[in-house]
């Protein structure tokens, strides 16, 4: 009888141990599927989604800024004033040659968010399709979003103006081309050109 009790006790222990293992396995499955574990996984996915959204937003904002605010624009060049000095008419009755000095004030406006360094350039005065005078704009620089006045003196010699001068108007044309580089603190320089005609 004692052997039967021992066997019965052994079988009961095996059943209990087996059911414990089954219960532990079920508990493990339940723990994996529990709301806390699922919430952690969802939280991780949520944070990764937020991080990706922030990075994409920064890319879009930088793209818009590069296409609008940081886009390089040509400088505005305007003839501010012209003064005639040392006017010399060849012959008083019928002048065919005119010598004069033109003093010009040129306004260069940099409308970019970076500096503008311009090279030495020329101001060309023409009459009737031919060049009659030329002056020099010396190289310099303009700070961001600023303007600068540049003075140029051009020696002009016009020949064959008999019929035009009798009307009291001498039609001179002025032209300049300024080449330079826009510089941004950290970005590479970009070469731009600006034209101005009057």
PDB file of C-alpha atoms in Angstrom:
ATOM      1  CA  UNK A   1       0.000   0.000   0.000  1.00  0.00           C
ATOM      2  CA  UNK A   2       2.825   2.275   0.684  1.00  0.00           C
ATOM      3  CA  UNK A   3       4.127   1.795  -2.755  1.00  0.00           C
ATOM      4  CA  UNK A   4       0.803   2.804  -4.156  1.00  0.00           C
ATOM      5  CA  UNK A   5       0.853   5.928  -2.043  1.00  0.00           C
ATOM      6  CA  UNK A   6       4.340   6.722  -3.267  1.00  0.00           C
ATOM      7  CA  UNK A   7       3.278   6.174  -6.863  1.00  0.00           C
ATOM      8  CA  UNK A   8       0.179   8.253  -6.367  1.00  0.00           C
ATOM      9  CA  UNK A   9       2.241  10.982  -4.727  1.00  0.00           C
ATOM     10  CA  UNK A  10       4.765  10.826  -7.575  1.00  0.00           C
ATOM     11  CA  UNK A  11       2.040  11.058 -10.213  1.00  0.00           C
ATOM     12  CA  UNK A  12       0.444  13.982  -8.426  1.00  0.00           C
ATOM     13  CA  UNK A  13       3.812  15.766  -8.271  1.00  0.00           C
ATOM     14  CA  UNK A  14       4.350  15.160 -11.980  1.00  0.00           C
ATOM     15  CA  UNK A  15       0.915  16.491 -12.756  1.00  0.00           C
ATOM     16  CA  UNK A  16       1.494  19.507 -10.571  1.00  0.00           C
ATOM     17  CA  UNK A  17       4.944  20.128 -12.101  1.00  0.00           C
ATOM     18  CA  UNK A  18       3.546  19.624 -15.584  1.00  0.00           C
ATOM     19  CA  UNK A  19       0.653  21.931 -14.946  1.00  0.00           C
ATOM     20  CA  UNK A  20       3.104  24.484 -13.488  1.00  0.00           C
ATOM     21  CA  UNK A  21       5.117  24.312 -16.701  1.00  0.00           C
ATOM     22  CA  UNK A  22       1.964  24.697 -18.751  1.00  0.00           C
ATOM     23  CA  UNK A  23       0.862  27.583 -16.544  1.00  0.00           C
ATOM     24  CA  UNK A  24       4.322  29.204 -16.820  1.00  0.00           C
ATOM     25  CA  UNK A  25       4.218  28.880 -20.619  1.00  0.00           C
ATOM     26  CA  UNK A  26       0.742  30.378 -20.699  1.00  0.00           C
ATOM     27  CA  UNK A  27       1.889  33.188 -18.375  1.00  0.00           C
ATOM     28  CA  UNK A  28       4.810  33.883 -20.723  1.00  0.00           C
ATOM     29  CA  UNK A  29       2.457  34.089 -23.692  1.00  0.00           C
ATOM     30  CA  UNK A  30       0.100  36.348 -21.795  1.00  0.00           C
ATOM     31  CA  UNK A  31       2.962  38.566 -20.660  1.00  0.00           C
ATOM     32  CA  UNK A  32       4.159  38.996 -24.260  1.00  0.00           C
ATOM     33  CA  UNK A  33       0.667  39.945 -25.338  1.00  0.00           C
ATOM     34  CA  UNK A  34       0.045  42.124 -22.298  1.00  0.00           C
ATOM     35  CA  UNK A  35      -0.859  45.821 -22.835  1.00  0.00           C
ATOM     36  CA  UNK A  36       2.363  47.021 -21.164  1.00  0.00           C
ATOM     37  CA  UNK A  37       4.614  45.184 -23.608  1.00  0.00           C
ATOM     38  CA  UNK A  38       2.462  46.174 -26.557  1.00  0.00           C
ATOM     39  CA  UNK A  39       2.425  49.776 -25.315  1.00  0.00           C
ATOM     40  CA  UNK A  40       6.240  49.847 -25.209  1.00  0.00           C
ATOM     41  CA  UNK A  41       6.417  48.633 -28.793  1.00  0.00           C
ATOM     42  CA  UNK A  42       3.830  51.144 -29.892  1.00  0.00           C
ATOM     43  CA  UNK A  43       5.688  53.864 -28.037  1.00  0.00           C
ATOM     44  CA  UNK A  44       8.913  53.000 -29.861  1.00  0.00           C
ATOM     45  CA  UNK A  45       7.161  53.091 -33.228  1.00  0.00           C
ATOM     46  CA  UNK A  46       5.526  56.383 -32.274  1.00  0.00           C
ATOM     47  CA  UNK A  47       8.878  57.975 -31.311  1.00  0.00           C
ATOM     48  CA  UNK A  48      10.537  56.734 -34.511  1.00  0.00           C
ATOM     49  CA  UNK A  49       7.648  58.205 -36.518  1.00  0.00           C
ATOM     50  CA  UNK A  50       8.001  61.544 -34.726  1.00  0.00           C
ATOM     51  CA  UNK A  51      11.766  61.605 -35.355  1.00  0.00           C
ATOM     52  CA  UNK A  52      11.273  60.874 -39.059  1.00  0.00           C
ATOM     53  CA  UNK A  53       8.570  63.570 -39.294  1.00  0.00           C
ATOM     54  CA  UNK A  54      10.886  66.162 -37.670  1.00  0.00           C
ATOM     55  CA  UNK A  55      13.717  65.313 -40.062  1.00  0.00           C
ATOM     56  CA  UNK A  56      11.382  65.560 -43.078  1.00  0.00           C
ATOM     57  CA  UNK A  57      10.021  68.898 -41.802  1.00  0.00           C
ATOM     58  CA  UNK A  58      13.566  70.276 -41.498  1.00  0.00           C
ATOM     59  CA  UNK A  59      14.374  69.151 -45.044  1.00  0.00           C
ATOM     60  CA  UNK A  60      11.239  70.861 -46.382  1.00  0.00           C
ATOM     61  CA  UNK A  61      11.957  74.103 -44.469  1.00  0.00           C
ATOM     62  CA  UNK A  62      15.584  74.199 -45.682  1.00  0.00           C
ATOM     63  CA  UNK A  63      14.435  73.500 -49.241  1.00  0.00           C
ATOM     64  CA  UNK A  64      11.950  76.371 -49.149  1.00  0.00           C
ATOM     65  CA  UNK A  65      14.553  78.729 -47.662  1.00  0.00           C
ATOM     66  CA  UNK A  66      17.108  77.773 -50.309  1.00  0.00           C
ATOM     67  CA  UNK A  67      14.623  78.362 -53.107  1.00  0.00           C
ATOM     68  CA  UNK A  68      13.416  81.732 -51.790  1.00  0.00           C
ATOM     69  CA  UNK A  69      15.501  83.533 -49.206  1.00  0.00           C
ATOM     70  CA  UNK A  70      18.969  82.134 -49.910  1.00  0.00           C
ATOM     71  CA  UNK A  71      18.675  82.181 -53.708  1.00  0.00           C
ATOM     72  CA  UNK A  72      21.322  84.409 -55.264  1.00  0.00           C
ATOM     73  CA  UNK A  73      19.981  87.452 -57.084  1.00  0.00           C
ATOM     74  CA  UNK A  74      21.847  89.758 -59.404  1.00  0.00           C
ATOM     75  CA  UNK A  75      22.693  93.113 -57.844  1.00  0.00           C
ATOM     76  CA  UNK A  76      20.678  96.151 -58.883  1.00  0.00           C
ATOM     77  CA  UNK A  77      22.843  98.673 -60.726  1.00  0.00           C
ATOM     78  CA  UNK A  78      21.534 102.178 -61.281  1.00  0.00           C
ATOM     79  CA  UNK A  79      23.023 105.340 -62.698  1.00  0.00           C
ATOM     80  CA  UNK A  80      22.450 107.799 -59.862  1.00  0.00           C
ATOM     81  CA  UNK A  81      23.806 110.981 -61.424  1.00  0.00           C
ATOM     82  CA  UNK A  82      25.950 112.266 -64.299  1.00  0.00           C
ATOM     83  CA  UNK A  83      27.813 115.547 -64.300  1.00  0.00           C
ATOM     84  CA  UNK A  84      29.457 117.094 -67.367  1.00  0.00           C
ATOM     85  CA  UNK A  85      32.830 118.676 -66.631  1.00  0.00           C
ATOM     86  CA  UNK A  86      35.423 120.321 -68.857  1.00  0.00           C
ATOM     87  CA  UNK A  87      33.149 120.671 -71.894  1.00  0.00           C
ATOM     88  CA  UNK A  88      35.241 121.714 -74.892  1.00  0.00           C
ATOM     89  CA  UNK A  89      33.618 122.359 -78.277  1.00  0.00           C
ATOM     90  CA  UNK A  90      35.977 122.219 -81.280  1.00  0.00           C
ATOM     91  CA  UNK A  91      34.815 125.148 -83.383  1.00  0.00           C
ATOM     92  CA  UNK A  92      32.308 127.647 -82.027  1.00  0.00           C
ATOM     93  CA  UNK A  93      30.275 128.161 -85.219  1.00  0.00           C
ATOM     94  CA  UNK A  94      29.963 124.507 -86.333  1.00  0.00           C
ATOM     95  CA  UNK A  95      31.345 122.171 -83.715  1.00  0.00           C
ATOM     96  CA  UNK A  96      32.248 118.777 -85.116  1.00  0.00           C
ATOM     97  CA  UNK A  97      34.295 117.529 -82.154  1.00  0.00           C
ATOM     98  CA  UNK A  98      33.323 117.612 -78.500  1.00  0.00           C
ATOM     99  CA  UNK A  99      35.665 116.760 -75.634  1.00  0.00           C
ATOM    100  CA  UNK A 100      34.325 116.443 -72.110  1.00  0.00           C
ATOM    101  CA  UNK A 101      34.669 114.590 -68.829  1.00  0.00           C
ATOM    102  CA  UNK A 102      31.634 112.803 -67.469  1.00  0.00           C
ATOM    103  CA  UNK A 103      31.547 112.193 -63.738  1.00  0.00           C
ATOM    104  CA  UNK A 104      29.060 109.417 -62.985  1.00  0.00           C
ATOM    105  CA  UNK A 105      27.725 108.140 -59.676  1.00  0.00           C
ATOM    106  CA  UNK A 106      26.649 104.483 -59.952  1.00  0.00           C
ATOM    107  CA  UNK A 107      24.576 102.850 -57.199  1.00  0.00           C
ATOM    108  CA  UNK A 108      25.133  99.117 -56.716  1.00  0.00           C
ATOM    109  CA  UNK A 109      22.603  97.426 -54.441  1.00  0.00           C
ATOM    110  CA  UNK A 110      23.344  93.950 -53.095  1.00  0.00           C
ATOM    111  CA  UNK A 111      20.007  92.283 -52.311  1.00  0.00           C
ATOM    112  CA  UNK A 112      21.437  88.963 -51.121  1.00  0.00           C
ATOM    113  CA  UNK A 113      22.020  87.434 -47.705  1.00  0.00           C
ATOM    114  CA  UNK A 114      25.734  87.282 -48.399  1.00  0.00           C
ATOM    115  CA  UNK A 115      28.499  89.650 -49.431  1.00  0.00           C
ATOM    116  CA  UNK A 116      29.207  90.627 -53.035  1.00  0.00           C
ATOM    117  CA  UNK A 117      32.786  91.061 -54.241  1.00  0.00           C
ATOM    118  CA  UNK A 118      32.936  92.617 -57.669  1.00  0.00           C
ATOM    119  CA  UNK A 119      35.882  92.713 -60.041  1.00  0.00           C
ATOM    120  CA  UNK A 120      37.297  95.676 -61.909  1.00  0.00           C
ATOM    121  CA  UNK A 121      34.778  96.671 -64.572  1.00  0.00           C
ATOM    122  CA  UNK A 122      34.388  99.251 -67.320  1.00  0.00           C
ATOM    123  CA  UNK A 123      31.826 101.938 -68.050  1.00  0.00           C
ATOM    124  CA  UNK A 124      31.476 102.433 -71.802  1.00  0.00           C
ATOM    125  CA  UNK A 125      30.008 105.579 -73.376  1.00  0.00           C
ATOM    126  CA  UNK A 126      28.855 105.203 -76.969  1.00  0.00           C
ATOM    127  CA  UNK A 127      27.548 107.540 -79.648  1.00  0.00           C
ATOM    128  CA  UNK A 128      26.041 106.412 -82.946  1.00  0.00           C
ATOM    129  CA  UNK A 129      27.008 102.773 -82.357  1.00  0.00           C
ATOM    130  CA  UNK A 130      30.704 103.505 -81.678  1.00  0.00           C
ATOM    131  CA  UNK A 131      32.591 103.793 -78.400  1.00  0.00           C
ATOM    132  CA  UNK A 132      33.556 107.385 -77.565  1.00  0.00           C
ATOM    133  CA  UNK A 133      34.738 106.978 -73.968  1.00  0.00           C
ATOM    134  CA  UNK A 134      35.557 104.450 -71.301  1.00  0.00           C
ATOM    135  CA  UNK A 135      35.980 104.617 -67.512  1.00  0.00           C
ATOM    136  CA  UNK A 136      36.979 102.126 -64.837  1.00  0.00           C
ATOM    137  CA  UNK A 137      35.067 100.846 -61.827  1.00  0.00           C
ATOM    138  CA  UNK A 138      37.684  99.535 -59.420  1.00  0.00           C
ATOM    139  CA  UNK A 139      37.117  96.266 -57.631  1.00  0.00           C
ATOM    140  CA  UNK A 140      35.479  96.303 -54.243  1.00  0.00           C
ATOM    141  CA  UNK A 141      32.894  94.616 -52.074  1.00  0.00           C
ATOM    142  CA  UNK A 142      29.433  95.257 -50.693  1.00  0.00           C
ATOM    143  CA  UNK A 143      28.091  93.804 -47.457  1.00  0.00           C
ATOM    144  CA  UNK A 144      24.911  91.796 -47.346  1.00  0.00           C
ATOM    145  CA  UNK A 145      21.686  93.705 -48.060  1.00  0.00           C
ATOM    146  CA  UNK A 146      23.585  97.022 -48.476  1.00  0.00           C
ATOM    147  CA  UNK A 147      24.155  99.558 -51.258  1.00  0.00           C
ATOM    148  CA  UNK A 148      27.314 101.294 -52.398  1.00  0.00           C
ATOM    149  CA  UNK A 149      27.901 104.376 -54.537  1.00  0.00           C
ATOM    150  CA  UNK A 150      30.792 104.188 -56.958  1.00  0.00           C
ATOM    151  CA  UNK A 151      32.245 107.255 -58.690  1.00  0.00           C
ATOM    152  CA  UNK A 152      33.576 106.948 -62.230  1.00  0.00           C
ATOM    153  CA  UNK A 153      35.167 109.612 -64.421  1.00  0.00           C
ATOM    154  CA  UNK A 154      34.961 108.994 -68.168  1.00  0.00           C
ATOM    155  CA  UNK A 155      36.866 111.043 -70.750  1.00  0.00           C
ATOM    156  CA  UNK A 156      34.643 111.411 -73.816  1.00  0.00           C
ATOM    157  CA  UNK A 157      35.680 112.522 -77.294  1.00  0.00           C
ATOM    158  CA  UNK A 158      32.836 112.714 -79.823  1.00  0.00           C
ATOM    159  CA  UNK A 159      33.610 113.511 -83.464  1.00  0.00           C
ATOM    160  CA  UNK A 160      31.226 114.329 -86.315  1.00  0.00           C
ATOM    161  CA  UNK A 161      28.354 115.783 -84.308  1.00  0.00           C
ATOM    162  CA  UNK A 162      27.513 118.753 -86.560  1.00  0.00           C
ATOM    163  CA  UNK A 163      23.840 117.974 -87.241  1.00  0.00           C
ATOM    164  CA  UNK A 164      23.059 116.520 -83.800  1.00  0.00           C
ATOM    165  CA  UNK A 165      24.483 119.409 -81.813  1.00  0.00           C
ATOM    166  CA  UNK A 166      22.383 121.949 -83.728  1.00  0.00           C
ATOM    167  CA  UNK A 167      19.242 120.397 -82.185  1.00  0.00           C
ATOM    168  CA  UNK A 168      20.713 120.966 -78.724  1.00  0.00           C
ATOM    169  CA  UNK A 169      20.692 117.263 -77.757  1.00  0.00           C
ATOM    170  CA  UNK A 170      23.612 114.863 -77.906  1.00  0.00           C
ATOM    171  CA  UNK A 171      22.394 111.242 -77.545  1.00  0.00           C
ATOM    172  CA  UNK A 172      25.070 109.381 -75.597  1.00  0.00           C
ATOM    173  CA  UNK A 173      24.518 105.876 -74.282  1.00  0.00           C
ATOM    174  CA  UNK A 174      26.180 104.466 -71.184  1.00  0.00           C
ATOM    175  CA  UNK A 175      26.752 100.774 -70.503  1.00  0.00           C
ATOM    176  CA  UNK A 176      28.493  98.754 -67.816  1.00  0.00           C
ATOM    177  CA  UNK A 177      28.857  95.118 -66.880  1.00  0.00           C
ATOM    178  CA  UNK A 178      29.890  94.181 -63.360  1.00  0.00           C
ATOM    179  CA  UNK A 179      31.167  90.674 -62.655  1.00  0.00           C
ATOM    180  CA  UNK A 180      31.740  89.302 -59.205  1.00  0.00           C
ATOM    181  CA  UNK A 181      31.122  86.635 -56.622  1.00  0.00           C
ATOM    182  CA  UNK A 182      28.469  86.303 -53.987  1.00  0.00           C
ATOM    183  CA  UNK A 183      29.895  84.925 -50.790  1.00  0.00           C
ATOM    184  CA  UNK A 184      28.017  83.252 -48.006  1.00  0.00           C
ATOM    185  CA  UNK A 185      29.784  82.567 -44.712  1.00  0.00           C
ATOM    186  CA  UNK A 186      30.015  78.811 -45.231  1.00  0.00           C
ATOM    187  CA  UNK A 187      28.705  78.143 -48.736  1.00  0.00           C
ATOM    188  CA  UNK A 188      30.964  78.099 -51.787  1.00  0.00           C
ATOM    189  CA  UNK A 189      31.102  81.259 -53.857  1.00  0.00           C
ATOM    190  CA  UNK A 190      28.923  81.548 -56.921  1.00  0.00           C
ATOM    191  CA  UNK A 191      29.850  83.732 -59.878  1.00  0.00           C
ATOM    192  CA  UNK A 192      27.111  86.111 -61.036  1.00  0.00           C
ATOM    193  CA  UNK A 193      26.957  88.864 -63.605  1.00  0.00           C
ATOM    194  CA  UNK A 194      24.989  92.081 -63.673  1.00  0.00           C
ATOM    195  CA  UNK A 195      24.293  94.386 -66.587  1.00  0.00           C
ATOM    196  CA  UNK A 196      23.224  97.998 -66.626  1.00  0.00           C
ATOM    197  CA  UNK A 197      22.367 100.190 -69.593  1.00  0.00           C
ATOM    198  CA  UNK A 198      21.170 103.771 -69.916  1.00  0.00           C
TER     199      UNK A 198
END
